[in-house]
Short mmCIF file of C-alpha atoms in Angstrom, two decimals:
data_model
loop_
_atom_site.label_atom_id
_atom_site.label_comp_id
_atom_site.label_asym_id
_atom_site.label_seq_id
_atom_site.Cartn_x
_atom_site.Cartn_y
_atom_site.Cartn_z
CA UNK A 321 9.75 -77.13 64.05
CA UNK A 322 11.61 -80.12 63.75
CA UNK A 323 9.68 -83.47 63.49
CA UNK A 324 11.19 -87.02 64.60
CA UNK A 325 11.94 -89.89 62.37
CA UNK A 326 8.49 -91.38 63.68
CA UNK A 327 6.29 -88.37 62.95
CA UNK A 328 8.46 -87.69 59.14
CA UNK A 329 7.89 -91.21 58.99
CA UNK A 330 3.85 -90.86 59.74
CA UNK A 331 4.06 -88.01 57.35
CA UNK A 332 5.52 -89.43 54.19
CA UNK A 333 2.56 -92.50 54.54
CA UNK A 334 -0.03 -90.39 54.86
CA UNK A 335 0.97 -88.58 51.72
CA UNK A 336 1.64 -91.83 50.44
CA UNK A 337 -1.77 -92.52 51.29
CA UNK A 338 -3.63 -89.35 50.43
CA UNK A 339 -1.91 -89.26 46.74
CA UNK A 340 -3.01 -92.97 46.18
CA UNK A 341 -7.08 -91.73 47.09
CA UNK A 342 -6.73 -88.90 44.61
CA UNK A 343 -5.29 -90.31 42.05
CA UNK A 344 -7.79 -92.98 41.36
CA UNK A 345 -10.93 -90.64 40.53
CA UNK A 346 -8.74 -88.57 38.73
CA UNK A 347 -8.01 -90.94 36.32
CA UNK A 348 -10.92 -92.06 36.46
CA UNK A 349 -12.97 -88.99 35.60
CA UNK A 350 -10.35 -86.69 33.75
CA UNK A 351 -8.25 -85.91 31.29
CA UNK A 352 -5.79 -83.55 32.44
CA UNK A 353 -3.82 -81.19 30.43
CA UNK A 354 -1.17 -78.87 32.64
CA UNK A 355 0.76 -76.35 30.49
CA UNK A 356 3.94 -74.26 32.35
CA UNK A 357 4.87 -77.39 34.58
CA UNK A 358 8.38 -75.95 34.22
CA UNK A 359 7.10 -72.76 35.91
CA UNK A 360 7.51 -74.79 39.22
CA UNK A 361 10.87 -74.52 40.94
CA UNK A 362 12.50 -77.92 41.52
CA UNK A 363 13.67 -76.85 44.56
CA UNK A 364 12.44 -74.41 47.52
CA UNK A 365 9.25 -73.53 49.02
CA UNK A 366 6.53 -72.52 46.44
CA UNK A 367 2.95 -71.36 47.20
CA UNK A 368 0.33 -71.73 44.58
CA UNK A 369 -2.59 -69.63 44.54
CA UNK A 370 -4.92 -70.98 42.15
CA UNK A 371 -8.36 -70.78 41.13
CA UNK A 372 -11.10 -72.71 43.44
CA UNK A 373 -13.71 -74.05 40.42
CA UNK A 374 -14.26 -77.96 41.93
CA UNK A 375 -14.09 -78.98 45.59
CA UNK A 376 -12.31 -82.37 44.83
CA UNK A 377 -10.73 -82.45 42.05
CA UNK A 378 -8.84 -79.02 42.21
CA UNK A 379 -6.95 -80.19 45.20
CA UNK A 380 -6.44 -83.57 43.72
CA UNK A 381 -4.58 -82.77 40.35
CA UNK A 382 -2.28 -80.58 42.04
CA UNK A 383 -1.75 -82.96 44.64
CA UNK A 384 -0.64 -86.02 42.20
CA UNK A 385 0.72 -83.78 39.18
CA UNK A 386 3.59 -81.45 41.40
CA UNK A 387 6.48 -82.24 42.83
CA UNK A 388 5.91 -84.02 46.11
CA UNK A 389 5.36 -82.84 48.98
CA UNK A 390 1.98 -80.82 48.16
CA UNK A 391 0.33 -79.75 50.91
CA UNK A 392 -3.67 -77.73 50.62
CA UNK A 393 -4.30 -75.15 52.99
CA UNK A 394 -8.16 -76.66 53.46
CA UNK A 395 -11.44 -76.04 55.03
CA UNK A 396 -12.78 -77.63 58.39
CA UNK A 397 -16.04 -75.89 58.82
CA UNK A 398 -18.05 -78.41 56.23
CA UNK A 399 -17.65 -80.88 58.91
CA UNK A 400 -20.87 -81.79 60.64
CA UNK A 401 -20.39 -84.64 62.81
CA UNK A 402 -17.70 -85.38 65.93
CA UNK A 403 -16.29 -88.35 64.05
CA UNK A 404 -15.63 -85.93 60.63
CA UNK A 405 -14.24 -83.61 62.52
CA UNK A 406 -11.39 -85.95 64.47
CA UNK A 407 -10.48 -87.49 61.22
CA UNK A 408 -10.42 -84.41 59.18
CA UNK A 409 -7.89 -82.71 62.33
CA UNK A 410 -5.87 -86.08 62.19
CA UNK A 411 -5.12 -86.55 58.39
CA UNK A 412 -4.06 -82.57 58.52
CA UNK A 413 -1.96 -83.19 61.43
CA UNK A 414 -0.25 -85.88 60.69
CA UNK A 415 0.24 -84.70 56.44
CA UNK A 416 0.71 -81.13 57.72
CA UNK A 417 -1.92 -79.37 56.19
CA UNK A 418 -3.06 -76.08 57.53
CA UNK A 419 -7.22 -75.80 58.43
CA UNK A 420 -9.07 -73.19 59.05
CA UNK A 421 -12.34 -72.32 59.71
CA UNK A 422 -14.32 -69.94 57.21
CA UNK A 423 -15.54 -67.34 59.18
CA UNK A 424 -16.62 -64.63 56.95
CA UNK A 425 -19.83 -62.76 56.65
CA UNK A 426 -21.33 -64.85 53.86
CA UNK A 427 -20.87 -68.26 56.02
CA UNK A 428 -21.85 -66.52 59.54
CA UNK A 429 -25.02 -65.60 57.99
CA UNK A 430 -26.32 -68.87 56.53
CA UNK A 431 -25.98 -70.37 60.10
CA UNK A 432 -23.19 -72.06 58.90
CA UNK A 433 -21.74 -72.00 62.97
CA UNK A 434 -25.23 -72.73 64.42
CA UNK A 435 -26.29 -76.36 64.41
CA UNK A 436 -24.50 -77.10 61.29
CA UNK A 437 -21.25 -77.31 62.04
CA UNK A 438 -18.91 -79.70 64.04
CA UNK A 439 -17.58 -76.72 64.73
CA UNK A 440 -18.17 -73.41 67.36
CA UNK A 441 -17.18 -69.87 65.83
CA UNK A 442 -15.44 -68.96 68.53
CA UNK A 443 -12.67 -71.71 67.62
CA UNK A 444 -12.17 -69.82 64.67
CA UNK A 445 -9.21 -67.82 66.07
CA UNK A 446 -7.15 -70.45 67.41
CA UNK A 447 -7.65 -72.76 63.75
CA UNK A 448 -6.10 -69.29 62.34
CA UNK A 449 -2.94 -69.65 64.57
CA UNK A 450 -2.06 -73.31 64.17
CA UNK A 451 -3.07 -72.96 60.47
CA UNK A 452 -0.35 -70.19 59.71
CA UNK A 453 1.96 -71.62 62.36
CA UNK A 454 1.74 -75.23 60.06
CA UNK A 455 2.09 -73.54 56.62
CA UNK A 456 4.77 -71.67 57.70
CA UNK A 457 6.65 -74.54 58.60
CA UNK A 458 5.45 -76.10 55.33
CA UNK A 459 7.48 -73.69 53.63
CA UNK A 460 10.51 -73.01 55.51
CA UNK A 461 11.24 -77.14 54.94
CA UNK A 462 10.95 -76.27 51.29
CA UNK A 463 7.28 -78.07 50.37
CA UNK A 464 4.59 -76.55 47.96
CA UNK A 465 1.85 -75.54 49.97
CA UNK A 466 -1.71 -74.81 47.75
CA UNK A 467 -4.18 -72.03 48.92
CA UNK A 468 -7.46 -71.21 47.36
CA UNK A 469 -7.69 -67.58 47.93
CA UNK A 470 -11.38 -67.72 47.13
CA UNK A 471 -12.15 -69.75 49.75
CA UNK A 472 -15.13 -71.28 47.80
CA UNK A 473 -15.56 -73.37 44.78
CA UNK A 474 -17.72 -73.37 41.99
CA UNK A 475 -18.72 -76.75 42.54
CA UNK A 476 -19.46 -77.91 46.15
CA UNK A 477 -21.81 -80.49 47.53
CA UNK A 478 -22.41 -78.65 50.52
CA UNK A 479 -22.62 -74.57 49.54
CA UNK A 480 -21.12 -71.84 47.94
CA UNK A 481 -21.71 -68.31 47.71
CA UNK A 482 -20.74 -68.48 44.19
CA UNK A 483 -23.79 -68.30 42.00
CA UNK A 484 -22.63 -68.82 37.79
CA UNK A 485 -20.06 -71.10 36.74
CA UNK A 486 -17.72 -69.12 35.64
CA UNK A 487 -17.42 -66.95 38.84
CA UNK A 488 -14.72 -66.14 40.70
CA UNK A 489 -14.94 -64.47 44.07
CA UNK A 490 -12.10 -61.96 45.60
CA UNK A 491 -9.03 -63.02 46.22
CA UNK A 492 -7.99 -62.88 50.05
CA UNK A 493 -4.88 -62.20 51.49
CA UNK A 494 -3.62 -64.57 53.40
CA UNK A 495 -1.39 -66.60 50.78
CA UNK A 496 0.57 -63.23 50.95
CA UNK A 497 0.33 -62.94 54.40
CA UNK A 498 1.96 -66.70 54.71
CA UNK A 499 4.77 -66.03 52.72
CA UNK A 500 5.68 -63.20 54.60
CA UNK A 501 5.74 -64.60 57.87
CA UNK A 502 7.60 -67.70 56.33
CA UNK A 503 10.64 -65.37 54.98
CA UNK A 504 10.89 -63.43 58.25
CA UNK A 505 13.60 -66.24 59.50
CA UNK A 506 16.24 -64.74 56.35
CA UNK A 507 16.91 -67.55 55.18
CA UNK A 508 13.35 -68.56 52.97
CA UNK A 509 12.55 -67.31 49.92
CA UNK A 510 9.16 -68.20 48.67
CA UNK A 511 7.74 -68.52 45.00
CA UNK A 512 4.44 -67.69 44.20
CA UNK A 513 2.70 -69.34 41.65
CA UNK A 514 -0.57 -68.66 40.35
CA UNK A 515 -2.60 -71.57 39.29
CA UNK A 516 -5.48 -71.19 36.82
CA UNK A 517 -7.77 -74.51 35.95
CA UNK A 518 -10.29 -74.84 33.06
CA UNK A 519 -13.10 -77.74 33.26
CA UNK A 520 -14.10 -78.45 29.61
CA UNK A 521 -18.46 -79.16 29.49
CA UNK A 522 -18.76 -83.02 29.25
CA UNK A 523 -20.22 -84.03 25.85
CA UNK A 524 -22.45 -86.92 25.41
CA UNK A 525 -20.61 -90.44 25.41
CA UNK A 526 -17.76 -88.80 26.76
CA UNK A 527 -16.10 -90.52 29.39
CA UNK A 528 -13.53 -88.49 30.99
CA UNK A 529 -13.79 -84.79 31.22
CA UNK A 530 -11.50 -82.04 30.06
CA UNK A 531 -9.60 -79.61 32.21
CA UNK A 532 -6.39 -77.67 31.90
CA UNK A 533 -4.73 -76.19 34.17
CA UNK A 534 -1.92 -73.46 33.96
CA UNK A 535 0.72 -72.42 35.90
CA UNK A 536 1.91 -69.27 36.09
CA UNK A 537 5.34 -67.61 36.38
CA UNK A 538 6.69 -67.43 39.88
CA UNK A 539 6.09 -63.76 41.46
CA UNK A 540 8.27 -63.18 44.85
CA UNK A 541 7.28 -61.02 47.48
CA UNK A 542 10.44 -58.84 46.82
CA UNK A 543 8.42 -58.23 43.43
CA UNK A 544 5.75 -56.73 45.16
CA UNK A 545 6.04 -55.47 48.71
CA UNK A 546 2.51 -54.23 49.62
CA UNK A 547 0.35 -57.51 49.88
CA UNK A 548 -3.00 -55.66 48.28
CA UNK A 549 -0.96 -55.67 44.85
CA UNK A 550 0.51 -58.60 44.73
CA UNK A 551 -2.62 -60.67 45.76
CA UNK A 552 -4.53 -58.40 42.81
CA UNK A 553 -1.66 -59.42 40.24
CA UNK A 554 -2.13 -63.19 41.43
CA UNK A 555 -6.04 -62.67 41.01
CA UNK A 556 -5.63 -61.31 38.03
CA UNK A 557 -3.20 -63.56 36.33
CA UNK A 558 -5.23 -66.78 37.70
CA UNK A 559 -8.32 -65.36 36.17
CA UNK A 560 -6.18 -65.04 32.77
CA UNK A 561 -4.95 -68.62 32.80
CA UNK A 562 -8.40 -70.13 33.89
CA UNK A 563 -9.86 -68.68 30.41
CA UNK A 564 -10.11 -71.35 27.24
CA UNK A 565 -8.19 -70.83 24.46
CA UNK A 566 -11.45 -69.28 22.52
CA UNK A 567 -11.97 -66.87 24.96
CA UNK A 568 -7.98 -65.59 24.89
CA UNK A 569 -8.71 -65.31 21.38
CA UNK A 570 -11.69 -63.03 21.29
CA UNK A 571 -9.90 -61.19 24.13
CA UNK A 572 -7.00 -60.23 21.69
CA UNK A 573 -7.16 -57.34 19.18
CA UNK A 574 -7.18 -57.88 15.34
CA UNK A 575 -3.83 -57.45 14.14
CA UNK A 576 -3.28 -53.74 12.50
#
């Protein structure tokens, strides 16, 4: 899918745009640490899967810490009025950012597509095909595109099935499923990165608070052809980096 010089154009400001609104309130609020940085291929599409703890600031340090351009798979279904929902489908248009609507069991139940939304369930479908149709394209011009294969954060204003802190749901397929479609043209190749972020508690008179997050080796679908394993070694090796370093200790046996 080849864009004009107007709509690359429209692209690079809203980026532009979009990186200058995150990186304000991360500054702002945190200190960020991010260890294996050189995990991330200079070059070449990447998808990273990484670990969905805070609805905001998740997307926002990997969106002004990588290479650009970063593009987040995202959510429409919070929206709740007309005017949200035009302005959410315009910024993803026009940055290319895949949206789709979270239609799963946990969502359907809570009403989520019955009054509350901006949007109708039965739209869920077609969001799925223009949302795999954009990341697909993300990657095949060589961008970093971010899922969240948990589809829900720790930390949301709205809701979230999650119900500790430290909880992490099951990881879905559909990173895997992206990547596949994206090398079916023979030429892509895509890396895939799992992302793991740790939010430090705030202490008292602290300003900004602590979070690290880790980056993963690159895992390539040739390293694991059935989709089931490689999205459990992805879930497995984000849950590993999103640990503290006191918990990696007491994980490790005593020596001898």
């Amino acid at each position: 899918m080849k864009k004009s010089w107007v709509g690359r154009s429209s692209e690079a400001i809203a980026h532009v745009l979009i990186w200058g609104f995150c990186a304000f309130p991360v500054w702002r609020d945190l200190d960020v640490r991010i260890e294996g940085l050189e995990h991330v291929p200079s070059r070449g599409p990447v998808v990273i899967a990484a670990r969905h703890y805070h609805n905001f600031y998740d997307g926002a340090i990997l969106l002004t810490r990588l290479r650009y351009p970063v593009h987040l798979l995202v959510a429409l279904d919070w929206t709740r009025t007309p005017l949200q929902r035009r302005l959410l489908e315009t910024m993803c248009y026009v940055a290319r950012w895949p949206g789709v609507l979270r239609a799963d069991a946990w969502n359907i139940g809570r009403g989520q597509y019955d009054g509350r939304s901006a949007y109708q369930l039965s739209e869920a479908s077609a969001c799925l095909r223009r949302a795999l149709a954009t990341a697909v394209d993300v990657l095949r011009s060589g961008d970093i595109l971010v899922v969240f294969p948990e589809a829900y954060p720790n930390i949301d204003p709205d809701a979230t099935p999650k119900t500790a802190p430290d909880e992490f749901l099951p990881f879905e397929l559909g990173f895997a499923k992206i990547a596949q479609m994206a090398e079916r043209d023979g030429h892509a190749r895509v890396a895939i990165l799992p992302a793991g972020f740790t939010y430090a508690p705030k202490q008292p008179g602290q300003r900004r608070q602590q979070v690290t997050l880790r980056l993963g080796e690159p895992i390539t679908l040739a390293d694991y052809p059935d989709r089931q394993r490689l999205a459990a070694t992805i879930e497995q090796q984000v849950k590993k980096l999103s640990l503290t370093p006191a918990a990696c200790q007491r994980g490790r046996r005593p020596d001898g």
